[in-house]
Coordinates of N, CA and C in Angstrom, one line a residue:
Chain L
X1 N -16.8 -17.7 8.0 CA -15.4 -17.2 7.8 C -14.9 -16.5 9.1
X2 N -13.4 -16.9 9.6 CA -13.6 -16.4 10.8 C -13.2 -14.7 10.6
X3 N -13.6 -14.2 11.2 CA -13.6 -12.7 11.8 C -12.2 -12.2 12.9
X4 N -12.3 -10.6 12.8 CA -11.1 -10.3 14.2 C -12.5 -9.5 14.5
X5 N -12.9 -9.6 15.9 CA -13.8 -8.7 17.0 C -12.9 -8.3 17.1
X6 N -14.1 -6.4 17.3 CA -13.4 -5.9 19.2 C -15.0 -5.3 19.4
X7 N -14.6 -4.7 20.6 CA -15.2 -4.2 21.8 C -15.0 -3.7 22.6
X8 N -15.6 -2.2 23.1 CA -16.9 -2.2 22.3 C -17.0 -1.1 20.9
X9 N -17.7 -1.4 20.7 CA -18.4 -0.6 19.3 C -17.6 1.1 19.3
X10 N -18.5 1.4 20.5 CA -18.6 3.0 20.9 C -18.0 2.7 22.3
X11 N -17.3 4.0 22.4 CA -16.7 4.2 23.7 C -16.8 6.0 24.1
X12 N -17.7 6.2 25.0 CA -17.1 7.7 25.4 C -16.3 7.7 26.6
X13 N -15.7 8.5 26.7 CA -15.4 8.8 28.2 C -14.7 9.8 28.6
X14 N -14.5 10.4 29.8 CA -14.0 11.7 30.1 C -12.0 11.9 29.9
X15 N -12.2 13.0 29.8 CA -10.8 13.3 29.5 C -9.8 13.0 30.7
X16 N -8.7 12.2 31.0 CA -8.1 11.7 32.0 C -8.7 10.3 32.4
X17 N -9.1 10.2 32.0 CA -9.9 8.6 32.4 C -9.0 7.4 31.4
X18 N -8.8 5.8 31.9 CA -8.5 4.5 31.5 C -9.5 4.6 30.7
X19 N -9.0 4.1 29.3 CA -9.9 3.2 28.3 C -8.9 1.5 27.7
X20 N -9.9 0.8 28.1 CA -9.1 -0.4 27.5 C -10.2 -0.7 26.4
X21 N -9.2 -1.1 25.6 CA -10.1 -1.4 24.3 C -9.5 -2.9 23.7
X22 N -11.0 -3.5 23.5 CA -10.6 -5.2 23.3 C -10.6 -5.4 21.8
X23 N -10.0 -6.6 21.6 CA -9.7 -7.0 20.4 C -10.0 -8.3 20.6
X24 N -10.0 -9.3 19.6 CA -10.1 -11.3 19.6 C -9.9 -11.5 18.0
X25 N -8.4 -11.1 18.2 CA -7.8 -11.7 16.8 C -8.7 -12.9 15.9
X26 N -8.0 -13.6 15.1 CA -8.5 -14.3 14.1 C -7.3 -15.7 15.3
X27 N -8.2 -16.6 15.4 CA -7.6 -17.8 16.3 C -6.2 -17.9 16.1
X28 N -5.9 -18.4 14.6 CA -4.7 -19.0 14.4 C -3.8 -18.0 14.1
X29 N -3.7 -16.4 13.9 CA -3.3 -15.5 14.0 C -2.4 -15.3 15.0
X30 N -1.4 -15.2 14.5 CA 0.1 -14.7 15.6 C 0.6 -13.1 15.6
X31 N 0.8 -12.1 14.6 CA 0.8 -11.0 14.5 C -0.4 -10.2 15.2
X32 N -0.1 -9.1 15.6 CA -1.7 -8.0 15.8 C -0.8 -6.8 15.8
X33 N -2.4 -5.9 15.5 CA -1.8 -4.9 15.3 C -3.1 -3.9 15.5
X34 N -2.3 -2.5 16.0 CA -3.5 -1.5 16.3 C -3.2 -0.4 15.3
X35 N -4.4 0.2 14.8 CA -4.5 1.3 13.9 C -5.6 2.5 14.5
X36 N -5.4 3.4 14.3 CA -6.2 4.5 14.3 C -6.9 5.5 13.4
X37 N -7.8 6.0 13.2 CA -8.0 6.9 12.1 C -9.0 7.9 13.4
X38 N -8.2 9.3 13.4 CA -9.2 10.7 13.7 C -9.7 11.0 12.3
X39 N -11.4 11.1 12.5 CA -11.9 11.8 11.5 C -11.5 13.0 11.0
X40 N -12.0 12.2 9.6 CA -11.6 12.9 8.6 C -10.0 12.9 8.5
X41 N -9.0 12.1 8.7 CA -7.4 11.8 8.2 C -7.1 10.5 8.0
X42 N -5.9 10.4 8.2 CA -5.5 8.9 7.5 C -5.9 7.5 8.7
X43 N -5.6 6.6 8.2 CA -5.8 5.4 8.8 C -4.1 5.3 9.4
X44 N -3.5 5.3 10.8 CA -2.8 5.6 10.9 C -2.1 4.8 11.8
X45 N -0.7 3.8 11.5 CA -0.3 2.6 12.6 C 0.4 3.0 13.6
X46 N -0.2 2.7 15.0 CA 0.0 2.3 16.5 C 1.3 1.9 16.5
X47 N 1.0 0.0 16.5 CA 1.5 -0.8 17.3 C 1.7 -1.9 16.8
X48 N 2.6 -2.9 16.2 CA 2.9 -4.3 15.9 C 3.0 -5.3 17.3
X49 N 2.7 -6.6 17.2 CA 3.1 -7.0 18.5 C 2.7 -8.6 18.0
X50 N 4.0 -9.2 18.6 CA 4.2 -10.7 18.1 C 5.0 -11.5 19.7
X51 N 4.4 -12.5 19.4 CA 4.8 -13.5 20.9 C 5.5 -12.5 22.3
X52 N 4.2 -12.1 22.7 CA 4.0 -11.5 23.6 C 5.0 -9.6 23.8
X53 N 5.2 -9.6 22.8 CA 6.5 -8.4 22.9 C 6.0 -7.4 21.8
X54 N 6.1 -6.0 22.5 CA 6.3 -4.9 20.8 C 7.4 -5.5 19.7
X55 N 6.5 -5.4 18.2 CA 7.6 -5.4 17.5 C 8.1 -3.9 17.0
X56 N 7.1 -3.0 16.8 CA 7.4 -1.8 15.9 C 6.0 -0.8 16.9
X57 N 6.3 0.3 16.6 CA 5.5 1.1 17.4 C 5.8 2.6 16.9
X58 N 4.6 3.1 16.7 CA 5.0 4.7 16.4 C 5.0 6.0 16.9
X59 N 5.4 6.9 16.3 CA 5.6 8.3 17.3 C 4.6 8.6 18.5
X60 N 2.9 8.1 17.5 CA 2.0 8.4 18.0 C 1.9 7.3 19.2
X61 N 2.5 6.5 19.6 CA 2.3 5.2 20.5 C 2.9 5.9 21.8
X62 N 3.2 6.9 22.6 CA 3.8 7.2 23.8 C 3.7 6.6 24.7
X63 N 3.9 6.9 25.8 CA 3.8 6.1 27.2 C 2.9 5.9 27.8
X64 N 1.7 6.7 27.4 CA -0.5 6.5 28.1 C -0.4 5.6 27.2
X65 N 0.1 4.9 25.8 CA -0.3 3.5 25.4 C 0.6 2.4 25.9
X66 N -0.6 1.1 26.3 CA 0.4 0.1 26.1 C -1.0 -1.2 25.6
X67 N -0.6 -2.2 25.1 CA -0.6 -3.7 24.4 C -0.9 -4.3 25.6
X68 N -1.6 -5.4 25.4 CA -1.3 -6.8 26.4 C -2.1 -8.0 25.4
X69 N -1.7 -9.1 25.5 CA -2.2 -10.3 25.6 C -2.5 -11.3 26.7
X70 N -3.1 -10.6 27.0 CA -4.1 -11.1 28.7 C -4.2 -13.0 28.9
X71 N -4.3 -13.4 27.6 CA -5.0 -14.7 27.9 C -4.9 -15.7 26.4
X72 N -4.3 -15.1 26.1 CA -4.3 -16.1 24.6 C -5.4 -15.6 23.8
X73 N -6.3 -15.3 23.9 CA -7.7 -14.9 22.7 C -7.5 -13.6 23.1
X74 N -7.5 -12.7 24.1 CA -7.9 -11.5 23.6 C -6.9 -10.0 23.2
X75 N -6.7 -9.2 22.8 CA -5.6 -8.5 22.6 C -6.0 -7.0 22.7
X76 N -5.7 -6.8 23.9 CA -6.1 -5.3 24.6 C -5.0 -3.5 24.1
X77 N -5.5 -3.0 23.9 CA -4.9 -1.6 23.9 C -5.3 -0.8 25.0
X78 N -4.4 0.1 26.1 CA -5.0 0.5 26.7 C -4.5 2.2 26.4
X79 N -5.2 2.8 26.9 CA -4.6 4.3 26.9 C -4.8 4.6 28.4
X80 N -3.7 5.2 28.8 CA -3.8 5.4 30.7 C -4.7 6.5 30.6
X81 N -4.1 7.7 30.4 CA -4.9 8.9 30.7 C -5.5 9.8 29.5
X82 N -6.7 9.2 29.1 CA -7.2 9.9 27.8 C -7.4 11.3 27.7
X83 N -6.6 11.3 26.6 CA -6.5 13.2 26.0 C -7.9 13.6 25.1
X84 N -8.2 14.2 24.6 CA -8.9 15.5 23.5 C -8.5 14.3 22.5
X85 N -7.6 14.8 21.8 CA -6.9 14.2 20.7 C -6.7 12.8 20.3
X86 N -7.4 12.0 21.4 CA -7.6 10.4 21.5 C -8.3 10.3 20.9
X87 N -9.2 10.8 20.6 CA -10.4 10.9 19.7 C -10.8 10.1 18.3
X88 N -10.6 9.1 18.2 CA -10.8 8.3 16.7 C -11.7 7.5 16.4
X89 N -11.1 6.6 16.3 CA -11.9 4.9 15.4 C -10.3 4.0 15.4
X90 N -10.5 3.2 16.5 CA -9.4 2.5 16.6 C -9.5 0.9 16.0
X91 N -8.8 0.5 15.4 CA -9.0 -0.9 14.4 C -7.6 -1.9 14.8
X92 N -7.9 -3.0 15.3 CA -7.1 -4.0 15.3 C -7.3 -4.5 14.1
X93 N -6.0 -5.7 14.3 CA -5.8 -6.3 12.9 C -4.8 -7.6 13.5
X94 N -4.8 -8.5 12.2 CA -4.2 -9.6 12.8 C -3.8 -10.4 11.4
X95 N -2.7 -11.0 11.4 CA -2.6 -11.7 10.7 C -1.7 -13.0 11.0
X96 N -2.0 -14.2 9.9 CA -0.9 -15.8 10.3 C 0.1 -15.8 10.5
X97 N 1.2 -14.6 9.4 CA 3.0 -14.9 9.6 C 3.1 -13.5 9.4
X98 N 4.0 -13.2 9.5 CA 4.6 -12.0 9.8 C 4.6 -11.2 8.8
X99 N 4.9 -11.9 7.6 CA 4.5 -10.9 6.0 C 3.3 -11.4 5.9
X100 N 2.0 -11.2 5.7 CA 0.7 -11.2 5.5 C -0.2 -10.6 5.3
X101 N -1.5 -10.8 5.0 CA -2.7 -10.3 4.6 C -3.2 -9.6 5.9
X102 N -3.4 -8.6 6.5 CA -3.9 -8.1 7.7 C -5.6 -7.9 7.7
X103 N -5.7 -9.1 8.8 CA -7.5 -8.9 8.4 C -7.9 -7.9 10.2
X104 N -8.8 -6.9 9.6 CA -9.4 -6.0 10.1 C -10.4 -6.1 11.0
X105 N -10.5 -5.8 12.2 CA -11.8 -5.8 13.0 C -12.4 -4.3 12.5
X106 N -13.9 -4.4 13.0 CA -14.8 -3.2 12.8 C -14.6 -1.8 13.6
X107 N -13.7 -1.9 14.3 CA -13.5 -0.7 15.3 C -14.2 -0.6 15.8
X108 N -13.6 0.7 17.3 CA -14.0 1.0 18.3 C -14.2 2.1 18.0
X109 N -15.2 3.3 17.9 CA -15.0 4.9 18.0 C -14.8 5.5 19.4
X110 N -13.9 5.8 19.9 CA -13.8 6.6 21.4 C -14.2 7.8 20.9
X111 N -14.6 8.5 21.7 CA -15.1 10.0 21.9 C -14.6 10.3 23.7
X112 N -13.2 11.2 23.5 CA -13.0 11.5 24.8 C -13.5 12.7 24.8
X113 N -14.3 13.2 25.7 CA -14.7 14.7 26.4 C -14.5 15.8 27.3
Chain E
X1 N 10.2 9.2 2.8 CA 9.3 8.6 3.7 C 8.6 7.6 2.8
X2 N 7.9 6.6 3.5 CA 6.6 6.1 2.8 C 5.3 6.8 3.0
X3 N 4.3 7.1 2.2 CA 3.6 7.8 1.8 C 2.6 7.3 1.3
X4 N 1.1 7.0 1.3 CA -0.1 7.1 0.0 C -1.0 8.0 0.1
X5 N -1.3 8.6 -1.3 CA -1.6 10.1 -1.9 C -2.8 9.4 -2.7
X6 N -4.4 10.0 -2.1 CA -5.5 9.0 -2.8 C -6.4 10.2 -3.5
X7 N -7.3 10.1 -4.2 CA -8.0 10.7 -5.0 C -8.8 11.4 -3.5
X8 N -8.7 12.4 -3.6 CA -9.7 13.0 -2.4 C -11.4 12.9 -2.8
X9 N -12.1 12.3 -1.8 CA -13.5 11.8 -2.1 C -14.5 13.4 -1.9
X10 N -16.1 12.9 -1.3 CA -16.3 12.0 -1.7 C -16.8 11.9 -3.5
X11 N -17.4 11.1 -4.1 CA -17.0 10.2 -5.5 C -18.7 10.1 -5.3
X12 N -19.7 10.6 -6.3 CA -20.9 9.9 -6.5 C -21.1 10.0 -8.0
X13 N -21.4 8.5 -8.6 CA -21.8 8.2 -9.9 C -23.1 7.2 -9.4
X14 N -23.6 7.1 -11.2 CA -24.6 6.3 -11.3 C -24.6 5.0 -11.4
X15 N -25.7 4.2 -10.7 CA -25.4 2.5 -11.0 C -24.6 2.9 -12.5
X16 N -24.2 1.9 -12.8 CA -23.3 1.4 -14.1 C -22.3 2.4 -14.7
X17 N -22.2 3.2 -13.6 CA -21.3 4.2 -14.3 C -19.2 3.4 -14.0
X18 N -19.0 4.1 -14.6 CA -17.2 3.7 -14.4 C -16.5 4.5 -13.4
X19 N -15.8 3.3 -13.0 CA -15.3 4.4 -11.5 C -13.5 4.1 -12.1
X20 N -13.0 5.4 -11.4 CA -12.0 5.3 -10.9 C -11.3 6.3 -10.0
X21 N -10.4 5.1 -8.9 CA -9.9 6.2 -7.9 C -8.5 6.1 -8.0
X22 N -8.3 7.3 -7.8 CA -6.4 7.2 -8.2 C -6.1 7.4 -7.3
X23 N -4.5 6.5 -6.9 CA -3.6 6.4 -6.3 C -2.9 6.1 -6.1
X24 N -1.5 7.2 -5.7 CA -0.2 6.8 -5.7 C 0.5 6.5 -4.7
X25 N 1.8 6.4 -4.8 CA 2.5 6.1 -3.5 C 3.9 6.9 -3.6
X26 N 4.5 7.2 -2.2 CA 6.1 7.0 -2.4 C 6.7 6.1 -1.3
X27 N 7.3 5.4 -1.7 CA 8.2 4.4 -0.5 C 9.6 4.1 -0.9
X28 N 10.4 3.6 -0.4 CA 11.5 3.0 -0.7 C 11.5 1.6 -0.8
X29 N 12.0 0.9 -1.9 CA 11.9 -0.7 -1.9 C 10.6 -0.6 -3.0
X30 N 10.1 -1.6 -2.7 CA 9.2 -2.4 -3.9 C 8.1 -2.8 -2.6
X31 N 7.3 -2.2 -2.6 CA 6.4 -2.1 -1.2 C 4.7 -3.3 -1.8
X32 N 4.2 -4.0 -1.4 CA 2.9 -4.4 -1.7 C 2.0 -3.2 -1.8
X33 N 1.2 -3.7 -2.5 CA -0.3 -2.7 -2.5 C -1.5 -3.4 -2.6
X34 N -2.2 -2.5 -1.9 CA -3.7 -3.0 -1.3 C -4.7 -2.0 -1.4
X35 N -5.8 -2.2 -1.4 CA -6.8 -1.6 -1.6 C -8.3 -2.5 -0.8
X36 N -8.5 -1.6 0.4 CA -9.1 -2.1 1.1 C -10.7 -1.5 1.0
X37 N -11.8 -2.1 1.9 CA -13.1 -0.9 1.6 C -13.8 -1.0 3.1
X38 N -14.3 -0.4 3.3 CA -14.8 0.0 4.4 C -16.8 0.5 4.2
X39 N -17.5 -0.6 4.6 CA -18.7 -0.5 4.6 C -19.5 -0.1 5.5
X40 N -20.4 0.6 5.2 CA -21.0 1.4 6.4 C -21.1 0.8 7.8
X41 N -20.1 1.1 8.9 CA -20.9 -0.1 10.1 C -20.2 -1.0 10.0
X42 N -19.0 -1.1 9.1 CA -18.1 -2.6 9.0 C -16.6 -2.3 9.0
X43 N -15.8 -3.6 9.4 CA -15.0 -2.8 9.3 C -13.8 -2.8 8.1
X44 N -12.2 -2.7 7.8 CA -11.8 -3.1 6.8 C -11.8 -3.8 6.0
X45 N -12.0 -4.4 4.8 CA -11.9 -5.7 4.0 C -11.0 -5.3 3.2
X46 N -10.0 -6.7 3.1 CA -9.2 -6.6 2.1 C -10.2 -6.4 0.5
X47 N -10.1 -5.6 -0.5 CA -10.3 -6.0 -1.8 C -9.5 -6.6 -2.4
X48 N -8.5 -6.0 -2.5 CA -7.3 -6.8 -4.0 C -6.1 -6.3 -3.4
X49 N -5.0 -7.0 -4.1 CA -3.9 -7.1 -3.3 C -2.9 -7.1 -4.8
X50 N -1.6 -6.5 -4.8 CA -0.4 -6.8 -5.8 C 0.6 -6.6 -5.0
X51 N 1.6 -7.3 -5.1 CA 2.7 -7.7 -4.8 C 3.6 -7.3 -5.4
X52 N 3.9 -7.0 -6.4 CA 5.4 -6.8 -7.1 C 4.6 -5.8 -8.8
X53 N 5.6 -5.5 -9.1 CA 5.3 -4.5 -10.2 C 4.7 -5.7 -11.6
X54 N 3.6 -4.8 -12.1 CA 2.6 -4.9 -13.3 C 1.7 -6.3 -12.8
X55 N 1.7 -6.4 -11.5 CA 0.6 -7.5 -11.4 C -0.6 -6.6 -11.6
X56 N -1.3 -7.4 -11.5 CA -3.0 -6.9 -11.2 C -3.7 -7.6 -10.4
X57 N -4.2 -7.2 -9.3 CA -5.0 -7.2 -8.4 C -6.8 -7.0 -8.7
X58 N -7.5 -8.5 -8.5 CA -9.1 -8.1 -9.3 C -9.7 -9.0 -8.3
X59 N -10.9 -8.3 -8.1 CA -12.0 -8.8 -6.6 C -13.2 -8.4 -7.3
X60 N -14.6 -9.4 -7.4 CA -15.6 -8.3 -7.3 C -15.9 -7.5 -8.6
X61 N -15.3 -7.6 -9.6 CA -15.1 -6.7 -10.4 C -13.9 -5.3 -10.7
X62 N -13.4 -5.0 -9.6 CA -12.6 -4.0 -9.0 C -11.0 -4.5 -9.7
X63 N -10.4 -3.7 -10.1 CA -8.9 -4.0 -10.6 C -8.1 -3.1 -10.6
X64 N -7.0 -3.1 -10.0 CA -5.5 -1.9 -10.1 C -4.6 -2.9 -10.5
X65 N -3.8 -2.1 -11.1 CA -2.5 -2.8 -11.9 C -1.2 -1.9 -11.2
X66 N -0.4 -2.7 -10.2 CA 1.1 -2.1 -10.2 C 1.8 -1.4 -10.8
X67 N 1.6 -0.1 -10.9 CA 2.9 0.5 -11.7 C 4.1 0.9 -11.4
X68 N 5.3 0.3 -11.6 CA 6.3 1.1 -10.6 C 7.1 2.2 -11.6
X69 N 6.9 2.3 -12.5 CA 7.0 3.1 -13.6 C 6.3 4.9 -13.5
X70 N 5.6 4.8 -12.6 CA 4.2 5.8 -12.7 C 4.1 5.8 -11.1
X71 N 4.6 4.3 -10.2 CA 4.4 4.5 -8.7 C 2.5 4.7 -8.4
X72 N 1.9 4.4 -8.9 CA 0.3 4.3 -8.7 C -0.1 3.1 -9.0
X73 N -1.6 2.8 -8.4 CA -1.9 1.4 -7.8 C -3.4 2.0 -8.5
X74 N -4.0 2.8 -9.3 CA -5.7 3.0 -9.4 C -6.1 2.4 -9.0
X75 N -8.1 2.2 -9.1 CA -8.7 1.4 -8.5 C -9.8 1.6 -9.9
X76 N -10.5 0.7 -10.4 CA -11.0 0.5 -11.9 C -12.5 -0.5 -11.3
X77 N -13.0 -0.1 -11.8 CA -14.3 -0.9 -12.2 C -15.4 -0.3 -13.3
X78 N -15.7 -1.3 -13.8 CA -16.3 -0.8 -15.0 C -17.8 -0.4 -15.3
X79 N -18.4 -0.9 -14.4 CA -20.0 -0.6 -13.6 C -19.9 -1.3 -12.8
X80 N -20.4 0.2 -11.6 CA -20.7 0.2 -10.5 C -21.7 -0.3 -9.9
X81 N -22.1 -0.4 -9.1 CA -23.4 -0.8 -8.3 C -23.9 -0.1 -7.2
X82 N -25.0 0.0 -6.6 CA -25.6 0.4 -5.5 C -24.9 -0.1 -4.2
X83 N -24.7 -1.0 -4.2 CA -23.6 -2.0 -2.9 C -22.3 -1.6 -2.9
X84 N -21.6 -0.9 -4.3 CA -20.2 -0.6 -4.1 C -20.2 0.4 -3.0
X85 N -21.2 1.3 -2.8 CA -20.9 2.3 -2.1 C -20.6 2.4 -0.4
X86 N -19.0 2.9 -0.4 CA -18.1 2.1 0.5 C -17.3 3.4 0.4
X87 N -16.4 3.0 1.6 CA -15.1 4.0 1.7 C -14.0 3.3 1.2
X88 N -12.9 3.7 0.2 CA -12.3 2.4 -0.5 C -10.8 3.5 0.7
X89 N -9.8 2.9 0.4 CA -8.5 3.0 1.5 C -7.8 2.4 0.3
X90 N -6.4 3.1 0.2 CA -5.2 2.6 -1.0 C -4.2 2.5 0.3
X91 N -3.6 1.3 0.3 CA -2.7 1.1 1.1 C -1.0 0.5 0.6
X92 N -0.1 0.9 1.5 CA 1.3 -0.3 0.8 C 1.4 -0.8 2.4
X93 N 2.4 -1.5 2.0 CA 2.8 -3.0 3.1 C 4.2 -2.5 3.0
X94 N 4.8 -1.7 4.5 CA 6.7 -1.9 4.7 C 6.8 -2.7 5.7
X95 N 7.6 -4.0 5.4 CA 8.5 -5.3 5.6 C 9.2 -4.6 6.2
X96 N 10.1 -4.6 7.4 CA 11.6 -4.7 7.9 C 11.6 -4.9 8.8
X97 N 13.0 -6.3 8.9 CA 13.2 -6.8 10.2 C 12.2 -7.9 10.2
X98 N 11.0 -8.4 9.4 CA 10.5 -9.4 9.4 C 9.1 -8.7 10.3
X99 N 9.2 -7.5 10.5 CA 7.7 -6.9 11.2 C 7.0 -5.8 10.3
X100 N 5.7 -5.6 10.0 CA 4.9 -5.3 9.1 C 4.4 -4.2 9.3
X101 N 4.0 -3.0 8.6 CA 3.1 -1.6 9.3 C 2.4 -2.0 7.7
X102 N 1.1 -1.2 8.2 CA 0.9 -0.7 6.3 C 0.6 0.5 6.7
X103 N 0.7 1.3 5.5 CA 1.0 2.9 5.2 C -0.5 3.1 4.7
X104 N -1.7 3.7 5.2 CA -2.9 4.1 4.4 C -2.9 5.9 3.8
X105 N -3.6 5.7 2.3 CA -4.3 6.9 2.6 C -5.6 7.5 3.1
X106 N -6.0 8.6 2.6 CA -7.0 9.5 3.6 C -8.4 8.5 3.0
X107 N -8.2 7.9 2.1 CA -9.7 7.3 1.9 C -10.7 7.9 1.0
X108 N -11.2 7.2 0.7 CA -12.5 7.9 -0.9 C -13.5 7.4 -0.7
X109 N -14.6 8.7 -0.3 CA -15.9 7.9 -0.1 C -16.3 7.7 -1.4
X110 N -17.0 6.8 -1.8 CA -17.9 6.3 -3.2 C -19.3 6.2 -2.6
X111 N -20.2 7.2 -3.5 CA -21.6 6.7 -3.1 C -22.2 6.1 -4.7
X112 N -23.2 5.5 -4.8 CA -23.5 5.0 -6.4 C -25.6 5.2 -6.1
X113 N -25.5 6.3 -7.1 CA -26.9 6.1 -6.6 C -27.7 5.3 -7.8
X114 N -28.8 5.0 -7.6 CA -29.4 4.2 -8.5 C -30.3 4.5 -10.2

């Protein structure tokens, strides 16, 4: 059954530092999308993004985030300058049409320090 | 606002015991509902899904029924198992403009011991 990867699993890294964080949607999958959960709170939406463009984006999405689709398979999040509070379990997601079933990758846990 | 309000975990019963986790919502519109689970090390899986008011949604054994009467989506099963034990997530789906977010709550751990 196909799967959405990312990578990697675990991420630490220092406070002020680039983190890019990978995703590999479901192939025939046109929608993606990034979620976050800080422990212990909600599962909480980023970022929508459809043929190459933000569709929807949230408070929490500021200007250290941005999206890319680098290459056709892979779908990157980056954070420029990681804060304290970056701190989560980040989950892509992907789905066929725009109203759909959103299937889940396993996440990334960042630990900024 | 849209909103989901979940049974705060965590949740330990016995193999075969009866679960249920409640959960409501507030949204505007007629929002989908989902109920996803989260296994140790893994990542979201859809369980069950309803779409429109008094469906029912059943995976697995696992069932919630739409209420839009009551505005809650529970999560039901009738015995449990050793494998159920998961983080379950009550979600809705807001539509607009043809682009999708879903709304989650805080999540319920379930342990089922044997």
């Amino acid at each position: 059954e196909p799967e959405v990867t990312q990578t990697p699993s675990h991420q630490v890294t220092q406070m002020g530092q680039e983190v890019i964080l990978r995703c590999v949607p479901i192939s025939n999958h046109l929608y993606f999308y990034w979620y976050r959960q800080i422990l212990g709170q909600k599962v909480e939406f980023l970022v929508s993004f459809y043929n190459n463009e933000i569709s929807e984006k949230s408070e929490i999405f500021d200007d250290q985030f941005s999206v890319e689709r680098p290459d056709g398979s892979n779908f990157t999040l980056k954070i420029r300058s990681t804060k304290l509070e970056d701190s989560a379990m980040y989950f892509c997601a992907s789905t066929q049409g725009g109203i759909g079933t959103q299937y889940f990758g396993p996440g990334t846990r960042l630990l900024v320090l | 606002g849209n909103s989901v309000t979940q049974m705060e975990g965590p949740v330990t019963l016995s193999e075969e015991a009866f679960l249920t986790i409640n959960c409501t919502y507030t949204a505007t519109g007629y929002p989908s509902l989902f109920w996803y689970v989260q296994y140790p090390g893994e990542g979201l899986q859809l369980l069950l899904k309803a779409t429109k008011a008094d469906d029912k949604g059943s995976n697995k054994g696992f069932e919630a029924t739409y209420r839009k009467e009551t505005t809650s989506f529970h999560l039901e099963k009738g015995s449990v198992q050793v494998s159920d034990s998961a983080v379950y997530f009550c979600a809705l789906r807001i539509t607009q403009g043809g682009s999708e977010k879903l709304v989650f709550g805080k999540g319920t751990k379930l342990t089922v011991n044997p």
